[in-house]
Tab-separated table of C-alpha atoms in Angstrom:
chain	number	residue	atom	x	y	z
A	208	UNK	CA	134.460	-85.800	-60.570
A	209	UNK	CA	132.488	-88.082	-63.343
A	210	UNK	CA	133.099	-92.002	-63.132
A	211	UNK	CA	135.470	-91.438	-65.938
A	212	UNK	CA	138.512	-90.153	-63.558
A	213	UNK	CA	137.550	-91.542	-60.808
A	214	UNK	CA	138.170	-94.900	-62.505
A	215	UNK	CA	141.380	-93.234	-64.338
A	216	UNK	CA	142.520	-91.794	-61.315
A	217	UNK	CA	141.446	-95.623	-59.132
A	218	UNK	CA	143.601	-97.510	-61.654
A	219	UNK	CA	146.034	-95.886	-63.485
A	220	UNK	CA	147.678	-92.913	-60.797
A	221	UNK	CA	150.791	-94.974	-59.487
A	222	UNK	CA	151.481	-97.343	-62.897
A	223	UNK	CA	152.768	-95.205	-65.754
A	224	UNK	CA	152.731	-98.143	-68.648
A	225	UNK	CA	148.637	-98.703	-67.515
A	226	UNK	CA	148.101	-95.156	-67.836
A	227	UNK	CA	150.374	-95.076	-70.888
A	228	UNK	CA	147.937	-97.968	-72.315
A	229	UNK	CA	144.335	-95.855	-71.289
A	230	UNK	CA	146.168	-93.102	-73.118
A	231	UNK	CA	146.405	-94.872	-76.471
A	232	UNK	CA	142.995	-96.548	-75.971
A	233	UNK	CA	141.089	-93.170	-75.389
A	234	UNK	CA	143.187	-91.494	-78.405
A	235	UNK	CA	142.016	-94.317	-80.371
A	236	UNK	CA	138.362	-94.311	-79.299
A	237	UNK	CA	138.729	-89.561	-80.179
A	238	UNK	CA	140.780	-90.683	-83.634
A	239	UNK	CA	137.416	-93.342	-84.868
A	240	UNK	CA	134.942	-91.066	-83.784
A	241	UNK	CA	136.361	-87.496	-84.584
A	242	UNK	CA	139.118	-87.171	-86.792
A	243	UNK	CA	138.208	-90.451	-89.344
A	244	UNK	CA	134.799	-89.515	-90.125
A	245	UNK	CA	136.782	-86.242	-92.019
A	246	UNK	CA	138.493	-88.086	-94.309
A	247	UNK	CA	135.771	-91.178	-94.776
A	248	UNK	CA	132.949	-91.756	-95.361
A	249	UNK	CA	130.777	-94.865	-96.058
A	250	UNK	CA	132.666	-96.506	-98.863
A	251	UNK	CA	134.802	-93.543	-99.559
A	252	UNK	CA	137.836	-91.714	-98.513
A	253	UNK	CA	139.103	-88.017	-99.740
A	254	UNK	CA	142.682	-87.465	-100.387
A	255	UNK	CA	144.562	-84.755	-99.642
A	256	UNK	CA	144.119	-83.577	-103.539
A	257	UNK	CA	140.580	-83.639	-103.362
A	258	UNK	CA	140.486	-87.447	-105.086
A	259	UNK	CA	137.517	-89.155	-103.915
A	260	UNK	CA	138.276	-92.919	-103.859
A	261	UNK	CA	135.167	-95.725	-103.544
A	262	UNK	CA	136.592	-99.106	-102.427
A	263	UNK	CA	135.952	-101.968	-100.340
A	264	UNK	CA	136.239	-101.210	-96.364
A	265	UNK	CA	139.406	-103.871	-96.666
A	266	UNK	CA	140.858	-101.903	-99.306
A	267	UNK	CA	140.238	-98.594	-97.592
A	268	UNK	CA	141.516	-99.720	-94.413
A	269	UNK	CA	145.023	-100.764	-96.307
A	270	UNK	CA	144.959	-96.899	-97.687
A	271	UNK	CA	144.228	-95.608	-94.433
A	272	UNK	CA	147.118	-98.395	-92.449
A	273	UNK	CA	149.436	-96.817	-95.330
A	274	UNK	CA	149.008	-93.711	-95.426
A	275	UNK	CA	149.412	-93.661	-90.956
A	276	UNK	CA	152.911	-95.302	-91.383
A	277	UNK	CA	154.174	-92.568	-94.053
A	278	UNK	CA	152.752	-90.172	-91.241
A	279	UNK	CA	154.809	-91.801	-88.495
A	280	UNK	CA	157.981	-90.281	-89.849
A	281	UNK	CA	156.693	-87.036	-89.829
A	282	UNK	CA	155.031	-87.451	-85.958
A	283	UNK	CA	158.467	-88.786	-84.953
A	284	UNK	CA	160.139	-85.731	-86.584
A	285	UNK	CA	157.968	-83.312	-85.513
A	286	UNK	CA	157.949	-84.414	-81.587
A	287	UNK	CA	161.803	-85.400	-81.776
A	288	UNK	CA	160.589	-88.504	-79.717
A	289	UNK	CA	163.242	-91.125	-78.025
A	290	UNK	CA	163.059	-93.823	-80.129
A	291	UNK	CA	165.738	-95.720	-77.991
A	292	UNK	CA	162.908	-98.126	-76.696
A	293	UNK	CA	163.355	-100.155	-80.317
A	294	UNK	CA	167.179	-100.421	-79.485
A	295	UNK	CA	167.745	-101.286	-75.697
A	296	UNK	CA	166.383	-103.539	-73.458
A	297	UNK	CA	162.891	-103.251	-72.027
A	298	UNK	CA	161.975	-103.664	-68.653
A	299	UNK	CA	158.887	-105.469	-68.567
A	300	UNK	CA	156.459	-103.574	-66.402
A	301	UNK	CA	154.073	-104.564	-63.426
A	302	UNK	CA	150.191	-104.030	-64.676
A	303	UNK	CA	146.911	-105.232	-64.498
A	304	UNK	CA	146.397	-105.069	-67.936
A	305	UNK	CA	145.456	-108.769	-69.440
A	306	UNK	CA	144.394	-107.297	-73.218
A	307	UNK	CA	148.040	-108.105	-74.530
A	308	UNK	CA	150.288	-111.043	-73.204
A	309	UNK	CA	152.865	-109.141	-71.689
A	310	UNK	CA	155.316	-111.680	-72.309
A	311	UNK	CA	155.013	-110.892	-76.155
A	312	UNK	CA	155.739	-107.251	-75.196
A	313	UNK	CA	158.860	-107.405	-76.631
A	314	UNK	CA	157.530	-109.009	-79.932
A	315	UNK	CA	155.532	-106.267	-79.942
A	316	UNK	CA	158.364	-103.846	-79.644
A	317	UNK	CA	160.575	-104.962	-82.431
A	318	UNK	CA	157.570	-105.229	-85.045
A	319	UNK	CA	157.196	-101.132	-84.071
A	320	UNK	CA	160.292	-100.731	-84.522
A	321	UNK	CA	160.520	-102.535	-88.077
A	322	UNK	CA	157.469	-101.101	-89.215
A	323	UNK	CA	158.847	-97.226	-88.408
A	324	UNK	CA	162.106	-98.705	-90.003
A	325	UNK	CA	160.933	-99.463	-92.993
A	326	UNK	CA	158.135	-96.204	-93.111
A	327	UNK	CA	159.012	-94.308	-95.901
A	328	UNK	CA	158.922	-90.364	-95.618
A	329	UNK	CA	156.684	-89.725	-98.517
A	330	UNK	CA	153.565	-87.760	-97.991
A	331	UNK	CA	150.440	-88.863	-96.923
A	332	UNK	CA	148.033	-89.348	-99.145
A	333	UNK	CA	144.754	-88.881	-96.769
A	334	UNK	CA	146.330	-87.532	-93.492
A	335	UNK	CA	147.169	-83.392	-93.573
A	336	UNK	CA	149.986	-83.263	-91.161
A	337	UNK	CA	148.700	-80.146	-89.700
A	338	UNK	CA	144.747	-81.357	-89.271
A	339	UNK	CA	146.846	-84.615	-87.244
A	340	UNK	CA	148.691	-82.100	-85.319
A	341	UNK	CA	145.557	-79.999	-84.391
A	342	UNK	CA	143.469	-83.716	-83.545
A	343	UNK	CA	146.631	-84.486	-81.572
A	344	UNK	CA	146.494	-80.988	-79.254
A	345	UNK	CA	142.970	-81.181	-78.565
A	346	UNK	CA	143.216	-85.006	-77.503
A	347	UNK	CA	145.609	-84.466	-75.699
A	348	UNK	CA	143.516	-81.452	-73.921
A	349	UNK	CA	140.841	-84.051	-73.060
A	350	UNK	CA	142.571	-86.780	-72.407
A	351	UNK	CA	144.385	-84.528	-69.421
A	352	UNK	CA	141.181	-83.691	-67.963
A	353	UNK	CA	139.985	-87.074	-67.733
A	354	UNK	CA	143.283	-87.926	-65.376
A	355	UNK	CA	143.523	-84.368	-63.924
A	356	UNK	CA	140.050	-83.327	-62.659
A	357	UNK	CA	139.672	-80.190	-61.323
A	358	UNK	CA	139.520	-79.770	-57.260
A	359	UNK	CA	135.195	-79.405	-57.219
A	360	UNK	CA	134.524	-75.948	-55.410
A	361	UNK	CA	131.705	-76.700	-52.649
């Protein structure tokens, strides 16, 4: 076992929302460093019809914030996820987390929920739903290992 799931397994086995919030950070760390650099580069990004498009890394990052949300619909769609926690009440959960205020949870909560709201269902510009799909599987695939090591064979 590496000190990767050891510290997983140390801090996050017996509180669901903290493992819930290791999940998203580790997808996010996989999503910068492997599935970005295929759409970016530098000062560009290449859309989906083979447009290159130089801008500004503020202006690129407003494509790129775009063209996630339009994806959102499709995600939701394609997983059939529960979107109930945008319209009942939320239990605030025990944790050891301290990177959010966990009193603004809720905040947090209903701006998700606006911002899926008001997503539109056009097509991404950047992001082929099927490439996301693909990054999503094999994150997923490494993500499990680091909370599921194997039993080590002496």
């Amino acid at each position: 076992m590496d000190w990767q799931q050891g510290f997983v397994i140390a801090n996050f086995k017996d509180n669901s929302f903290d493992l819930g919030y290791y999940i998203h950070l580790y997808t996010d760390r996989l999503w910068f460093a492997h599935f970005l650099p295929l759409i970016t580069n530098g000062n560009y990004i290449k859309l989906l019809d083979g447009t290159v498009i130089f801008s500004a890394p503020q202006e690129m990052q407003g494509l790129i914030y775009q063209d996630y949300t339009n994806l959102n619909v499709q995600l939701l769609d394609e997983y059939k996820l529960d979107l109930s926690l945008f319209y009942e009440d939320f239990i605030i959960p025990d944790t050891k987390m301290d990177e959010i205020s966990i009193e603004k949870l809720n905040v947090l909560i209903d701006k998700m929920g606006v911002i899926i709201e008001n997503s539109t269902a056009e097509k991404p510009y950047a992001f082929d739903l099927y490439k996301v799909l693909e990054f999503i599987d094999e994150a997923s695939q490494k993500i499990l290992e680091s909370i599921n090591p194997k039993e080590e064979i002496i």
